[in-house]
Amino acid sequence: MSPVWCAAKAGVRRGWTELRQTFTTGQDVFGYVLWTALLLVPLFLVRDEPLKGAGISAGAFMLPSMLGMTLAFTGMMTTAQLLATEREDGTLLRAKAVPHGMVGHLIGKIIMVSGTALVSMAFPFAVGVFLVDGVARQGGGALLTLVWVVPLGLLATLPVGAVIGSLVSSPRTIGLLMLPVMGLVIISGIYFPLSKLPEWLQTIGQIFPVYWLGLGLRAALLPAEAVAAEVGASWRHLATAGVLGAWAVAGLLLAPSVLRRMARRESGAAMAERHRKAMQRVG
């Protein structure tokens, strides 16, 4: 068995271990519950408000949209936060010291973040289907759509998060990035149909994967007549696959080189300097 394969297997075991630990850690479980509550509050407020021309309620429109937002948000920002934190505390430096340690470490993070994303989607979905009507009643066709939209969405967002986490100087920078990310969410058709925005904002929103993840999940979970609220009155499956696939390919091509560059620059001196600056901020 090759050393790289051994490192990959170790990464898989590490990922599953971290995923199990997150379900037994009170702080993490509280985070899942809090995120679910934050998503369900706006759903509850608009659960019976009709969405004009779509034959569904605003709550029914928002539920799959928010699930897509959760998938994109977890894939990008959680991955970036983890890499930035582990870069600062020396975890990545220790992984670098082990033969092919970065390979195993990153595989473990992919498994852990993917599982976290799925759980973060499952909790609000399980509650939301009872809170709003007209969601998840499409049969086998919906399941088939979910089978390709969710994995493709992870492939489109996880590498982006890895690139962001490799480029930022500290975990605190991730917090500053939340402002533009929330702005992106607003123009991505999560809380209301994208077709209600000006055309130039529609164009910007359709560049990023957040909109397409929401669209793919709406296509899977909403009745056929709900398509009237979408841009062009179409679910645009081919465009969804194309845009998410383009982000996945671009991320998979860019992320390895960025991660290798980050690993080469890691050293004990660099970590000590980051620690010194952190202590100065605390002081």
XYZ file of C-alpha atoms in Angstrom:
283
model
C 0.000 0.000 0.000
C 1.414 3.406 -1.003
C 2.193 6.058 1.648
C -0.357 8.431 0.099
C -3.075 5.777 0.329
C -2.198 5.128 3.966
C -2.425 8.862 4.675
C -5.793 9.014 2.924
C -7.150 6.134 5.022
C -5.910 7.844 8.167
C -7.667 11.008 7.015
C -10.943 9.136 6.543
C -10.708 7.711 10.062
C -9.882 11.134 11.453
C -12.823 12.716 9.640
C -15.310 10.183 11.021
C -13.853 10.561 14.501
C -14.207 14.357 14.412
C -17.729 14.019 13.056
C -18.748 11.716 15.917
C -17.164 14.060 18.419
C -19.154 17.029 17.170
C -22.394 15.190 17.979
C -21.279 14.560 21.562
C -19.991 18.071 22.263
C -22.557 20.268 23.948
C -21.334 23.479 22.302
C -21.552 21.971 18.818
C -25.002 20.482 19.428
C -26.179 23.855 20.725
C -24.849 25.429 17.514
C -26.947 23.051 15.390
C -30.045 23.808 17.473
C -29.415 27.558 17.336
C -28.898 27.508 13.557
C -32.133 25.537 13.148
C -33.994 28.076 15.271
C -32.571 31.006 13.306
C -33.785 29.456 10.052
C -37.220 28.516 11.370
C -38.108 31.949 12.786
C -38.561 33.655 9.369
C -40.266 30.508 8.041
C -42.770 30.663 10.877
C -43.465 34.347 10.259
C -44.288 33.895 6.551
C -45.483 30.274 6.544
C -49.016 31.177 5.391
C -48.210 34.214 3.256
C -48.919 33.364 -0.410
C -46.155 33.847 -2.962
C -47.727 35.759 -5.815
C -48.160 33.745 -9.006
C -46.417 30.611 -7.691
C -49.213 28.703 -5.989
C -47.134 28.187 -2.816
C -46.489 30.090 0.382
C -43.449 32.272 0.971
C -42.426 29.824 3.695
C -42.472 26.908 1.253
C -40.238 28.901 -1.117
C -37.814 29.825 1.652
C -37.318 26.350 3.160
C -35.394 24.689 0.290
C -33.680 28.012 -0.453
C -32.352 28.149 3.110
C -31.194 24.546 2.888
C -29.164 25.481 -0.183
C -27.777 28.508 1.631
C -26.809 26.275 4.574
C -24.961 23.879 2.285
C -23.051 26.705 0.596
C -22.378 28.554 3.843
C -21.065 25.464 5.644
C -18.991 24.316 2.681
C -17.278 27.659 2.244
C -17.142 29.431 5.585
C -16.774 26.444 7.928
C -13.931 25.041 5.836
C -12.249 28.448 5.752
C -12.688 28.931 9.501
C -11.251 25.509 10.342
C -8.197 25.920 8.102
C -7.493 29.442 9.365
C -7.804 28.344 13.002
C -5.615 25.273 12.550
C -3.053 27.322 10.707
C -2.823 29.717 13.643
C -2.726 27.094 16.426
C -0.070 24.963 14.710
C -2.236 21.983 13.709
C -1.314 22.355 10.043
C 2.356 22.686 10.930
C 2.208 19.375 12.815
C 0.371 17.738 9.913
C 3.061 19.001 7.548
C 5.742 17.268 9.647
C 4.138 13.844 9.030
C 4.764 12.140 5.658
C 1.779 13.040 3.450
C 0.153 14.436 6.568
C -1.505 17.301 4.684
C -3.288 14.803 2.423
C -4.775 12.933 5.357
C -5.568 16.129 7.221
C -7.489 17.668 4.331
C -9.405 14.456 3.600
C -10.442 14.365 7.232
C -11.632 17.963 7.040
C -13.626 17.245 3.857
C -15.454 14.375 5.549
C -16.052 16.347 8.723
C -17.351 19.482 6.961
C -19.496 17.456 4.547
C -21.126 15.623 7.438
C -21.622 18.883 9.304
C -23.263 20.445 6.240
C -25.670 17.531 5.843
C -26.638 17.607 9.522
C -27.064 21.394 9.416
C -29.500 20.862 6.527
C -31.293 17.860 8.038
C -32.360 19.502 11.306
C -34.231 22.518 9.830
C -35.619 20.353 7.028
C -37.067 17.812 9.465
C -38.861 20.564 11.379
C -39.677 22.779 8.396
C -41.669 20.178 6.465
C -44.166 20.126 9.331
C -44.183 23.899 9.627
C -44.995 24.770 5.999
C -47.169 23.024 3.422
C -46.239 22.010 -0.103
C -42.644 20.869 0.456
C -41.075 17.442 -0.195
C -44.063 15.799 -1.852
C -42.581 15.193 -5.274
C -41.707 11.483 -4.998
C -38.774 9.758 -6.685
C -37.977 12.630 -9.034
C -37.146 14.846 -6.073
C -34.830 12.230 -4.611
C -33.033 11.878 -7.941
C -32.468 15.649 -8.101
C -31.159 15.728 -4.530
C -28.731 12.907 -5.315
C -26.800 15.076 -7.772
C -27.449 18.606 -6.483
C -26.163 18.073 -2.927
C -22.840 16.330 -3.768
C -22.191 18.750 -6.631
C -22.919 21.649 -4.287
C -20.343 20.342 -1.810
C -17.787 19.967 -4.589
C -18.498 23.544 -5.657
C -18.114 25.088 -2.197
C -15.582 23.032 -0.213
C -12.576 23.936 -2.428
C -13.587 27.607 -2.300
C -13.554 27.429 1.487
C -10.129 25.782 1.404
C -8.783 28.594 -0.791
C -10.232 31.275 1.491
C -8.857 29.580 4.591
C -5.417 29.347 2.983
C -5.303 33.003 1.993
C -6.574 34.755 5.128
C -4.081 35.709 7.801
C -6.152 34.758 10.866
C -9.545 33.307 11.897
C -10.720 36.817 12.803
C -10.561 37.769 9.140
C -13.262 35.165 8.436
C -15.626 37.172 10.627
C -15.103 40.239 8.444
C -15.938 38.181 5.368
C -19.379 37.422 6.801
C -20.651 40.844 5.752
C -20.137 40.365 1.984
C -21.346 36.762 2.307
C -24.628 37.908 3.855
C -24.963 40.482 1.080
C -24.503 37.665 -1.428
C -27.239 35.671 0.300
C -29.670 38.575 -0.071
C -29.152 38.790 -3.848
C -29.196 35.002 -4.321
C -32.936 34.482 -4.123
C -32.948 32.880 -0.682
C -35.602 34.970 1.071
C -37.547 36.002 -2.041
C -37.456 35.084 -5.748
C -34.464 36.393 -7.663
C -36.826 37.459 -10.453
C -38.036 40.320 -8.235
C -34.614 41.994 -8.258
C -33.252 44.354 -10.949
C -31.611 42.548 -13.851
C -28.091 43.658 -12.936
C -28.461 42.178 -9.451
C -29.921 39.019 -10.972
C -26.796 38.698 -13.100
C -24.492 39.075 -10.087
C -26.513 36.595 -8.028
C -26.352 33.967 -10.762
C -22.561 34.068 -10.893
C -22.177 32.434 -7.478
C -23.156 28.918 -6.334
C -25.505 30.042 -3.542
C -28.333 30.862 -5.966
C -27.923 27.632 -7.938
C -27.937 25.470 -4.826
C -31.167 27.130 -3.730
C -32.644 26.681 -7.205
C -31.658 23.007 -7.353
C -33.216 22.255 -3.985
C -36.381 24.175 -4.871
C -36.634 22.124 -8.073
C -36.397 18.965 -5.975
C -38.703 19.874 -3.110
C -41.377 22.229 -4.496
C -44.384 21.409 -6.686
C -44.148 21.984 -10.439
C -46.273 25.158 -10.411
C -43.740 26.897 -8.131
C -41.455 27.302 -11.152
C -43.495 30.380 -12.100
C -41.544 32.374 -9.480
C -38.147 31.537 -10.987
C -36.107 33.469 -13.541
C -37.413 32.480 -16.969
C -40.094 30.315 -15.299
C -37.720 27.347 -15.540
C -35.853 25.114 -13.094
C -32.830 25.199 -15.442
C -31.338 21.860 -14.426
C -28.613 22.001 -17.081
C -27.567 25.506 -16.051
C -27.539 24.434 -12.382
C -25.280 21.488 -13.167
C -23.109 23.665 -15.420
C -22.526 26.512 -12.970
C -21.989 24.264 -9.940
C -19.741 22.035 -12.038
C -17.713 25.046 -13.210
C -17.194 26.185 -9.601
C -16.218 22.637 -8.617
C -13.671 22.317 -11.423
C -12.213 25.774 -10.783
C -11.956 25.106 -7.048
C -10.404 21.661 -7.479
C -7.822 23.084 -9.882
C -6.958 26.097 -7.714
C -7.201 24.711 -4.185
C -4.307 22.183 -4.338
C -1.784 24.773 -5.517
C -2.932 27.329 -2.942
C -2.808 24.739 -0.170
C 0.675 23.587 -1.213
C 1.857 27.202 -1.208
C 0.402 27.715 2.261
C 2.044 24.514 3.533
C 5.447 25.567 2.191
C 5.217 28.884 4.004
C 4.296 27.299 7.345
C 7.101 27.213 9.875
C 7.610 27.378 13.599
C 8.829 30.973 13.304
C 5.726 32.019 11.373
C 3.445 30.368 13.928
C 5.317 32.016 16.798
C 4.930 35.418 15.130
C 1.167 34.906 14.735
C 0.955 33.864 18.384
C 2.893 36.989 19.441
C 0.534 39.260 17.503
C -2.490 37.482 18.969
C -1.161 37.999 22.497
C -0.607 41.702 21.737
C -4.250 42.048 20.691
C -5.382 40.334 23.875
C -3.159 42.571 25.970
